[in-house]
Short mmCIF file of C-alpha atoms in Angstrom, two decimals:
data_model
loop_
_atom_site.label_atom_id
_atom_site.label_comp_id
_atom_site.label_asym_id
_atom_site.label_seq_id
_atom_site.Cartn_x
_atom_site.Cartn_y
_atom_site.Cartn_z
CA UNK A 1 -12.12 16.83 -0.92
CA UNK A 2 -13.73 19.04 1.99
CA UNK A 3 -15.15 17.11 4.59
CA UNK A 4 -19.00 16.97 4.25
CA UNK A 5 -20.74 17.91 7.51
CA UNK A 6 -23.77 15.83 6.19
CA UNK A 7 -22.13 13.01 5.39
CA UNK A 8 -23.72 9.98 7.62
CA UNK A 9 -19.98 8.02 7.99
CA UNK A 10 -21.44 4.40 7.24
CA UNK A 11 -18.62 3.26 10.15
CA UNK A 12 -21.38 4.61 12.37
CA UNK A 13 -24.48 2.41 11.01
CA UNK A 14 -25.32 -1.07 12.50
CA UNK A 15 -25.54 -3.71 9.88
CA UNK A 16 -28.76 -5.08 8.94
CA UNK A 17 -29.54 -7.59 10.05
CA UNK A 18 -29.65 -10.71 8.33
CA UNK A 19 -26.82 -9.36 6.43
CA UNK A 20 -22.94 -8.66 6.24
CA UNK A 21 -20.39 -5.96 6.62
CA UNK A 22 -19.41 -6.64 3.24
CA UNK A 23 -20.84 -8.57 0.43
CA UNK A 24 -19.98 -9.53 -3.23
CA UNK A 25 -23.06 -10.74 -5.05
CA UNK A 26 -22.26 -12.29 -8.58
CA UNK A 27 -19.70 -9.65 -9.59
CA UNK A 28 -18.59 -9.32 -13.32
CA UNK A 29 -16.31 -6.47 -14.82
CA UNK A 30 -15.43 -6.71 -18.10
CA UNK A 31 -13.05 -4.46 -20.09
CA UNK A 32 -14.03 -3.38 -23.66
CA UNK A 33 -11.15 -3.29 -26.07
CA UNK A 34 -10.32 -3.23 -29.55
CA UNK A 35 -9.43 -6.16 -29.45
CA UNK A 36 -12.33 -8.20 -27.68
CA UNK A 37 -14.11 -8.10 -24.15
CA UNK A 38 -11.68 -8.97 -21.17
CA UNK A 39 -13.72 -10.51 -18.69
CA UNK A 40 -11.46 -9.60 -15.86
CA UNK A 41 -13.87 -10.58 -13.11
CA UNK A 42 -16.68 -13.03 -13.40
CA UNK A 43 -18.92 -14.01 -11.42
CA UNK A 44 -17.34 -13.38 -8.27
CA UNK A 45 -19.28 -13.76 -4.64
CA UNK A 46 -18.37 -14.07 -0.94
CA UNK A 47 -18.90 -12.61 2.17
CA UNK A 48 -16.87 -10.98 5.00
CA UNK A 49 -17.83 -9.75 8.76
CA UNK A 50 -15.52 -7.69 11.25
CA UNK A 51 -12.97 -9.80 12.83
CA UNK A 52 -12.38 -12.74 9.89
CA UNK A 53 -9.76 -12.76 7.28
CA UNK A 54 -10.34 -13.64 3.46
CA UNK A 55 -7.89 -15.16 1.75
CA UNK A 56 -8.25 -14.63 -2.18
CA UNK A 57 -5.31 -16.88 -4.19
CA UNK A 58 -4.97 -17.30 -7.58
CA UNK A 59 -2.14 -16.69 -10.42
CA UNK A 60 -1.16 -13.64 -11.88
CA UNK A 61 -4.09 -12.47 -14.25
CA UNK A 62 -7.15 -14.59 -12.17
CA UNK A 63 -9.01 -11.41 -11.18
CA UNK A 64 -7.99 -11.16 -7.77
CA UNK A 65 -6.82 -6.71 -7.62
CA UNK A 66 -9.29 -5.75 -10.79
CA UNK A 67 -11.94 -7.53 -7.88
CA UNK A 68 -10.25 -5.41 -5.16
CA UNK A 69 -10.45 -2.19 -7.31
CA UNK A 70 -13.28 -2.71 -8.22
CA UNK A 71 -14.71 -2.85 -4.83
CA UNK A 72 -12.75 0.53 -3.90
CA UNK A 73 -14.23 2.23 -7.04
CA UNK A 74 -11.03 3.18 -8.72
CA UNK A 75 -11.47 1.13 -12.25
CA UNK A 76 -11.54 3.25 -15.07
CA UNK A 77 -15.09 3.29 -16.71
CA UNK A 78 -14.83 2.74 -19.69
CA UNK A 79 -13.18 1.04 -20.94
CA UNK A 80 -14.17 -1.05 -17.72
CA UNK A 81 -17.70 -1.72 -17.41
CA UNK A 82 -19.88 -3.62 -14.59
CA UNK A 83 -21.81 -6.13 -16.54
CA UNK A 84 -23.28 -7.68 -13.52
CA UNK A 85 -23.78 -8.34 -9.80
CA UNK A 86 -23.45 -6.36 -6.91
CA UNK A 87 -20.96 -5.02 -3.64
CA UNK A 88 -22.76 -4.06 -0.82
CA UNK A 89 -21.27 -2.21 2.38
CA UNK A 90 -23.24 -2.52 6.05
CA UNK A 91 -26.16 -3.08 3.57
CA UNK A 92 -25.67 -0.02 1.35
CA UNK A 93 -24.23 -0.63 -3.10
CA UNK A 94 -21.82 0.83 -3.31
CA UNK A 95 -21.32 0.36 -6.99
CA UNK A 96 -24.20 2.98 -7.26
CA UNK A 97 -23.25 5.58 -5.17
CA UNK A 98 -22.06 8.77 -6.12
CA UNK A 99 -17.88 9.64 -6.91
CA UNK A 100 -17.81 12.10 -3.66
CA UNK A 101 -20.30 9.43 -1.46
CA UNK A 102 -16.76 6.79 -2.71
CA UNK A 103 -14.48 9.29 -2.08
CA UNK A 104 -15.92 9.21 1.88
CA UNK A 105 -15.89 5.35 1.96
CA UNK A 106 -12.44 4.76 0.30
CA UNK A 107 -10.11 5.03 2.88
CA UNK A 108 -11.88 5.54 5.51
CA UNK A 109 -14.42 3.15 5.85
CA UNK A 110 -12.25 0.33 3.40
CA UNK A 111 -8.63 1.35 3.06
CA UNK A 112 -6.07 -0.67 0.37
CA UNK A 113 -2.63 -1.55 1.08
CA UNK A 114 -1.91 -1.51 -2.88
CA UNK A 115 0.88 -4.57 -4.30
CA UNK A 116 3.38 -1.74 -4.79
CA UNK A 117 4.93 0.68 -2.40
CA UNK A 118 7.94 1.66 -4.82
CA UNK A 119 5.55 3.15 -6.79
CA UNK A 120 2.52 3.55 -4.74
CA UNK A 121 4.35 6.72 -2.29
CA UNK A 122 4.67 10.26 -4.05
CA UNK A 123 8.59 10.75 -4.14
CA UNK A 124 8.12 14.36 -3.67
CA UNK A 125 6.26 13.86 -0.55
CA UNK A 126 7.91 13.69 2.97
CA UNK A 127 5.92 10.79 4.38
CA UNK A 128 4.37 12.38 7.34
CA UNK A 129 2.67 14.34 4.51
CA UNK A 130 1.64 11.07 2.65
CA UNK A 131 1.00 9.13 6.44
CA UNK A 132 -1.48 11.88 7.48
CA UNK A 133 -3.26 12.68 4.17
CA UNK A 134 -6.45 11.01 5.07
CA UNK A 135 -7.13 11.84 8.46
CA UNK A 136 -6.74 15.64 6.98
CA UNK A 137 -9.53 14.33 4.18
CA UNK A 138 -11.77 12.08 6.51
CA UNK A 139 -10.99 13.45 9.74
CA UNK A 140 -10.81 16.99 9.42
CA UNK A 141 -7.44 16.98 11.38
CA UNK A 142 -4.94 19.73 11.24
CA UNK A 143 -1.58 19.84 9.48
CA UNK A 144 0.22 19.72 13.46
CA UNK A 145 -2.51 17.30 14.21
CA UNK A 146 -2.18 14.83 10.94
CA UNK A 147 1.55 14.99 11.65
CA UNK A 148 1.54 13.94 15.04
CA UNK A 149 -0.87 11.40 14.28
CA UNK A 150 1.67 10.27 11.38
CA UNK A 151 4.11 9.69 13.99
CA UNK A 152 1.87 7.66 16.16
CA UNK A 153 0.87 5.46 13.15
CA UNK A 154 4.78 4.72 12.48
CA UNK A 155 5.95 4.01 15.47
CA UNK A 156 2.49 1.79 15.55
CA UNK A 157 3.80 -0.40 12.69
CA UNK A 158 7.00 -0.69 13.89
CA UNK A 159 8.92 1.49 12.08
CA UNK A 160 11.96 3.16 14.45
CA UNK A 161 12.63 6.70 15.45
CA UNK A 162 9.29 7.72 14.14
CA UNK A 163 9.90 11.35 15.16
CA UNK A 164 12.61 11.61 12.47
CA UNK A 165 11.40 9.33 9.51
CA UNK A 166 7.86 11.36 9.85
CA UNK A 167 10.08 14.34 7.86
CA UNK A 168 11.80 11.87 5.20
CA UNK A 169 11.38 10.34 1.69
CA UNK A 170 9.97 7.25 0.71
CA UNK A 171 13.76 7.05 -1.09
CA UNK A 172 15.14 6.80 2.34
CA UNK A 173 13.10 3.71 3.70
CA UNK A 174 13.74 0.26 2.34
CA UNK A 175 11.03 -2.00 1.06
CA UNK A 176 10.02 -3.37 4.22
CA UNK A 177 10.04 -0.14 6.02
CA UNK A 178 7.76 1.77 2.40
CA UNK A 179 5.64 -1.30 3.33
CA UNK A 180 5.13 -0.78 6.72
CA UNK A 181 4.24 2.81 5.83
CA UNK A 182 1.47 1.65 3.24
CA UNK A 183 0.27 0.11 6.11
CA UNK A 184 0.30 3.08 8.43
CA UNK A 185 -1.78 4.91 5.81
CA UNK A 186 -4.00 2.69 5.41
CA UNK A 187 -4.99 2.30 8.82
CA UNK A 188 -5.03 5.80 9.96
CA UNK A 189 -8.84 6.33 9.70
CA UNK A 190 -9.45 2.83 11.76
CA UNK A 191 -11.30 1.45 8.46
CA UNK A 192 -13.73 -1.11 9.03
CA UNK A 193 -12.16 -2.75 5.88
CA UNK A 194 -8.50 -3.86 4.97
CA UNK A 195 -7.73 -4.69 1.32
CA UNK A 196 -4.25 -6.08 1.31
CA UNK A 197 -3.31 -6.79 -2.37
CA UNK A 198 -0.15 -8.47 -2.29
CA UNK A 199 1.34 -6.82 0.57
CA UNK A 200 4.33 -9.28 0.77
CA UNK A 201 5.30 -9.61 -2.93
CA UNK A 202 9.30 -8.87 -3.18
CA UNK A 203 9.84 -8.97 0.61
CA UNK A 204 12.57 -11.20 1.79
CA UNK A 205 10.95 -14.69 4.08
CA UNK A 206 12.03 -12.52 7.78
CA UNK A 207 10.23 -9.12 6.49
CA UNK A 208 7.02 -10.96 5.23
CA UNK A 209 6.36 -12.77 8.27
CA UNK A 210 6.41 -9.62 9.86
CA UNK A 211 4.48 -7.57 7.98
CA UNK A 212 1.95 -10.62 8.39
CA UNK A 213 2.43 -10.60 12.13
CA UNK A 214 1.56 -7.01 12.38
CA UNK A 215 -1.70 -7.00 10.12
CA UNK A 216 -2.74 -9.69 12.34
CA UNK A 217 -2.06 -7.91 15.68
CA UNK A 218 -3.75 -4.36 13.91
CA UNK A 219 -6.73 -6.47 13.24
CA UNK A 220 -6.87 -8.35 17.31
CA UNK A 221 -6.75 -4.14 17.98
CA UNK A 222 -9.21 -2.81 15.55
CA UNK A 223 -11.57 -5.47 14.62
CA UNK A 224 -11.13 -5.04 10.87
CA UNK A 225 -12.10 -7.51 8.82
CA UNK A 226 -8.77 -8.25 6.04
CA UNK A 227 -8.89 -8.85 2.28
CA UNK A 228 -5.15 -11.06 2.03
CA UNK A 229 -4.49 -10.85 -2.38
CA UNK A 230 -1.88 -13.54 -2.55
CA UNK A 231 -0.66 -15.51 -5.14
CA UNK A 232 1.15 -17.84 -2.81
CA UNK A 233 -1.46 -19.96 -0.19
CA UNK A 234 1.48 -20.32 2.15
CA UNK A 235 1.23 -17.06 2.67
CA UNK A 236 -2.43 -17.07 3.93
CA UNK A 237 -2.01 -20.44 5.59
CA UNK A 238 -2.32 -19.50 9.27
CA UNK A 239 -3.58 -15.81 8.46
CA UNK A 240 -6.83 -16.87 6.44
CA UNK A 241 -10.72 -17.68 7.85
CA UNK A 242 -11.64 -17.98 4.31
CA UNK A 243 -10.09 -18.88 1.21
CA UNK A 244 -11.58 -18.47 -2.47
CA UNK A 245 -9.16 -19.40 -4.88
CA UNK A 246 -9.64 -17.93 -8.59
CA UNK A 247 -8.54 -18.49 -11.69
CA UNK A 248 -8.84 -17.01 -15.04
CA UNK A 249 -11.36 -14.22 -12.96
CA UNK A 250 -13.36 -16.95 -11.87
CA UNK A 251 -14.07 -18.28 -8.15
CA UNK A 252 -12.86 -21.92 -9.06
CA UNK A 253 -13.41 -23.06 -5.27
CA UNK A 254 -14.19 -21.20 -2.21
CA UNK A 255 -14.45 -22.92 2.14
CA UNK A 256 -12.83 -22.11 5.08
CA UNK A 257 -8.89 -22.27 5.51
CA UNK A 258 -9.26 -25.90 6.72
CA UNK A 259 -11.33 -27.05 4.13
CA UNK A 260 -9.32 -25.78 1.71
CA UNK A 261 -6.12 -27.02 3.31
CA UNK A 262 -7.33 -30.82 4.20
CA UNK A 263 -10.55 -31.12 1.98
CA UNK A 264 -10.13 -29.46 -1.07
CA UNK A 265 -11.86 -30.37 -4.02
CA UNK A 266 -10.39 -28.62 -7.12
CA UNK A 267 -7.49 -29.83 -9.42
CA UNK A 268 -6.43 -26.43 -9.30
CA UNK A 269 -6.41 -26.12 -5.71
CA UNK A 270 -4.54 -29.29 -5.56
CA UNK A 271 -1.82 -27.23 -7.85
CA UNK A 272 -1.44 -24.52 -5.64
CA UNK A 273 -1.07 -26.64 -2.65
CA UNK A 274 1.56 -28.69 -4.11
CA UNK A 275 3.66 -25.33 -4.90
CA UNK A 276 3.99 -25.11 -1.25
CA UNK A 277 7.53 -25.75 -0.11
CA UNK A 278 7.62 -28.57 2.56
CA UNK A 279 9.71 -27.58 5.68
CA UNK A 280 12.05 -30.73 5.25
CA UNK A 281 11.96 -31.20 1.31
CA UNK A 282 13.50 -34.14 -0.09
CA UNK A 283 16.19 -32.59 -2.49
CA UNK A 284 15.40 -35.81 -5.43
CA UNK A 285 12.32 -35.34 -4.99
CA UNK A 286 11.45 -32.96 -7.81
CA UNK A 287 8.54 -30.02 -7.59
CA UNK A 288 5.14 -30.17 -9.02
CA UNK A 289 4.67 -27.73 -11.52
CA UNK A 290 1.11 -26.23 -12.86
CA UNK A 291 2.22 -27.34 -16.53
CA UNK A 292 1.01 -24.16 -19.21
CA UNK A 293 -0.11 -20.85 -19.13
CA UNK A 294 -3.40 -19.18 -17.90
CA UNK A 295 -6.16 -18.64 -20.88
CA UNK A 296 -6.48 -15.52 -22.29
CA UNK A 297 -9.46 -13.59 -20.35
CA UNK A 298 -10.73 -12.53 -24.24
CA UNK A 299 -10.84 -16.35 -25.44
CA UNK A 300 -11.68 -18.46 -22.56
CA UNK A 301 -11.77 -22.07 -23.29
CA UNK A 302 -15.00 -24.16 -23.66
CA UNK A 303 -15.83 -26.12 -20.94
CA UNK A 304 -13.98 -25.39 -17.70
CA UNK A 305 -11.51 -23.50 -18.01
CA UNK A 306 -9.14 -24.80 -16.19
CA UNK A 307 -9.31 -28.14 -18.31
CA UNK A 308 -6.26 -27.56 -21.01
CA UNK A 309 -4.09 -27.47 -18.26
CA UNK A 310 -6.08 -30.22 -15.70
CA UNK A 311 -4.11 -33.37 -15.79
CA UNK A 312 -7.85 -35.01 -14.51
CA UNK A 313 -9.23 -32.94 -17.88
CA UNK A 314 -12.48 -35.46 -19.63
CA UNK A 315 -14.39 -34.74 -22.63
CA UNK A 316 -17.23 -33.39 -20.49
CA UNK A 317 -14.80 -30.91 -19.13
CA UNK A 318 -13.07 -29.57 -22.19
CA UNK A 319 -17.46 -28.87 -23.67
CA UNK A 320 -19.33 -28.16 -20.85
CA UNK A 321 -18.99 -25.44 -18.17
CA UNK A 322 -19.18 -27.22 -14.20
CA UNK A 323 -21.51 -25.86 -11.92
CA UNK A 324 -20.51 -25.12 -8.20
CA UNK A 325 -21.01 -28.28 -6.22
CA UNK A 326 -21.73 -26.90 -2.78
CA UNK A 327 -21.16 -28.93 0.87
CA UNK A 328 -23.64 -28.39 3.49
CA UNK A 329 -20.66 -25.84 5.15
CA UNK A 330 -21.03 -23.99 2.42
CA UNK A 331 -18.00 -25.11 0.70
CA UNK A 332 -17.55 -25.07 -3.09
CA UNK A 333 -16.00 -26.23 -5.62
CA UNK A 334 -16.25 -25.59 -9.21
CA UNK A 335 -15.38 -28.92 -10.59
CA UNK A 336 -18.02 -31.90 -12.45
CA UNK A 337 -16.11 -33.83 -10.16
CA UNK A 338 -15.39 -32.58 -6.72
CA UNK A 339 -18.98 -34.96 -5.44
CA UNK A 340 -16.72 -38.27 -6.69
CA UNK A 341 -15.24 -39.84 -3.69
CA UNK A 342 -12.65 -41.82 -6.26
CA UNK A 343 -11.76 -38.51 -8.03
CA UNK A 344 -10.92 -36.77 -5.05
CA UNK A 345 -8.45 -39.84 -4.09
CA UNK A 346 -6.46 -37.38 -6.17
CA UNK A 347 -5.69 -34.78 -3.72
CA UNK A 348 -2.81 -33.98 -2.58
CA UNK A 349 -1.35 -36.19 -0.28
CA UNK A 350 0.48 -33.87 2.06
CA UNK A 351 -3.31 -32.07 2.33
CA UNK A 352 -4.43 -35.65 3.35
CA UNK A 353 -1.32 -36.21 5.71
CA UNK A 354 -2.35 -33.10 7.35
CA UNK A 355 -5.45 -33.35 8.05
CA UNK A 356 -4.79 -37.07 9.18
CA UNK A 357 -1.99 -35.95 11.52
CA UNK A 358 -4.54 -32.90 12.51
CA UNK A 359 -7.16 -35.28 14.05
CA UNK A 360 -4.67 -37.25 15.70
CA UNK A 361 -3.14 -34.90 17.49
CA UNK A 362 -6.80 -33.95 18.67
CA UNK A 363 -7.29 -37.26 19.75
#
């Protein structure tokens, strides 16, 4: 791609006002198969501005990266298909625009740190190469002048002896380290966007919290606003403004970190939070499982879907879809229950622990 002299970079526009740096309106993608419609993504919505952190969590199959790709524009079409909804960027659709008008806003204005780096670096490709790729594309930078930005960018993320590993291959860096680099390259254009999807997935406990650690002191830098893909809500537990937890491509609840952590209102939420290893774990005390399997996204169940597997499961659940019950905040939940003050007596009690031990320790 030759940089377009004409091109307006968006990075450079104010947002509208009254509006976001990036918003999801009602998104749906559905694959067409021969086999039936996938509805990968369905009805997904939320909103981000520079600075916060979004937390999306959900099992393996919820929707979470086919909503991150497509976002960046890189779904297949067909047999993927938008059947609905909208993304807008600083105000502009991007779900309309043009494949060379994407190829300007994907990576540098929103950049993806994709869930793997074994596979996601060229092994033919000395990483300096790979590093300084887009600032050549976005930035019209040289080949001496992409390299020795390359450098910068890995001695930036922490990576040692950047001078050297600039000239290697990714078969000479270790998870961690390819990870680090996936983050390097997506930063290198100072995006206004970071899509993380995964970015800790087969990392030992000491290399994840640094990875973490670092997104977290790019964005105090930069100002980006972060996308965290996670299936684990530990993970986004201190990282997270927002949290919208999916399931079966479906925004099943949605608040800020807190309220998702101390007030949540979903069974499923409730699931996810008692998956969370406890610090000081009583060894007979045994786990909480989710008990089955995630639908299939071509034969959803009736009802809320979440309801063959919802220990809390009613008639009315298992025949009628729930509408979002919304809190003043702007926190939802979609559950024909989350309003009960006796259902939600069902929570987790560790959430309820914490957010009583919370307020005293404010006190």
């Amino acid at each position: 791609m030759k940089k377009n002299k004409n091109y307006v970079d968006l990075k450079d526009q104010p947002v509208p006002e009254g509006q976001h740096l990036l918003e999801v309106d009602d998104l749906k993608m559905y694959f067409h198969t021969e086999d039936g419609v996938v509805r990968a993504v369905d009805g997904v919505s939320y909103t981000l501005d520079r600075g916060e952190t979004l937390g999306v969590v959900g099992e393996s199959g919820s929707g979470k990266s086919v909503t991150a790709m497509t976002i960046m524009g890189l779904i297949s079409m067909p047999p993927g298909k938008i059947e609905g909804g909208d993304v807008r960027y600083r105000g502009r659709s991007i779900l309309h625009m043009t494949e060379e008008e994407m190829q300007h806003i994907r990576g540098n204005d929103i950049a993806m740190i994709f869930q793997d780096p074994m596979t996601s670096l060229n092994p033919v490709y000395k990483i300096g190469k790979q590093v300084g790729e887009g600032l050549r594309l976005h930035r019209g930078y040289s080949k001496q002048e992409a390299l020795k930005r390359a450098t910068e960018l890995l001695d930036l993320v922490g990576i040692p002896e950047p001078e050297k590993r600039v000239n290697e291959y990714p078969h000479q860096f270790s998870g961690g380290m390819r990870q680090r680099v996936m983050i390097a390259m997506a930063l290198a254009c100072d995006p206004d966007i970071l899509i993380a999807d995964e970015p800790t997935t087969a990392l030992d406990v000491t290399i994840q919290a640094q990875i973490i650690e670092l997104m977290q002191e790019m964005q105090e830098k930069n100002g980006n606003a972060i996308i965290m893909i996670t299936h684990d809500l530990g993970v986004v537990a201190d990282m997270a403004d927002k949290i919208m937890v999916m399931y079966a491509g479906r925004p099943v609840e949605f608040g800020t970190a807190e309220e998702i952590f101390y007030e949540s209102r979903h069974p499923y939420t409730w699931g996810l939070i008692r998956s969370i290893p406890e610090q000081a774990i009583d060894e007979k005390k045994p786990l909480t499982p989710i008990h089955g399997n995630p639908p299939s996204l071509m034969n959803l169940p009736e009802g809320c879907v979440f309801s063959p597997r919802c220990p809390y499961a009613t008639d009315k659940c298992r025949k009628q879809r729930p509408e979002r019950v919304v809190t003043e905040s702007g926190h939802y939940s979609a559950c024909h229950y989350s309003g009960d003050p006796e259902f939600l007596k069902n929570a987790p009690e560790t959430s309820r622990t914490r957010k009583d031990s919370k307020k005293g320790g404010e006190a």
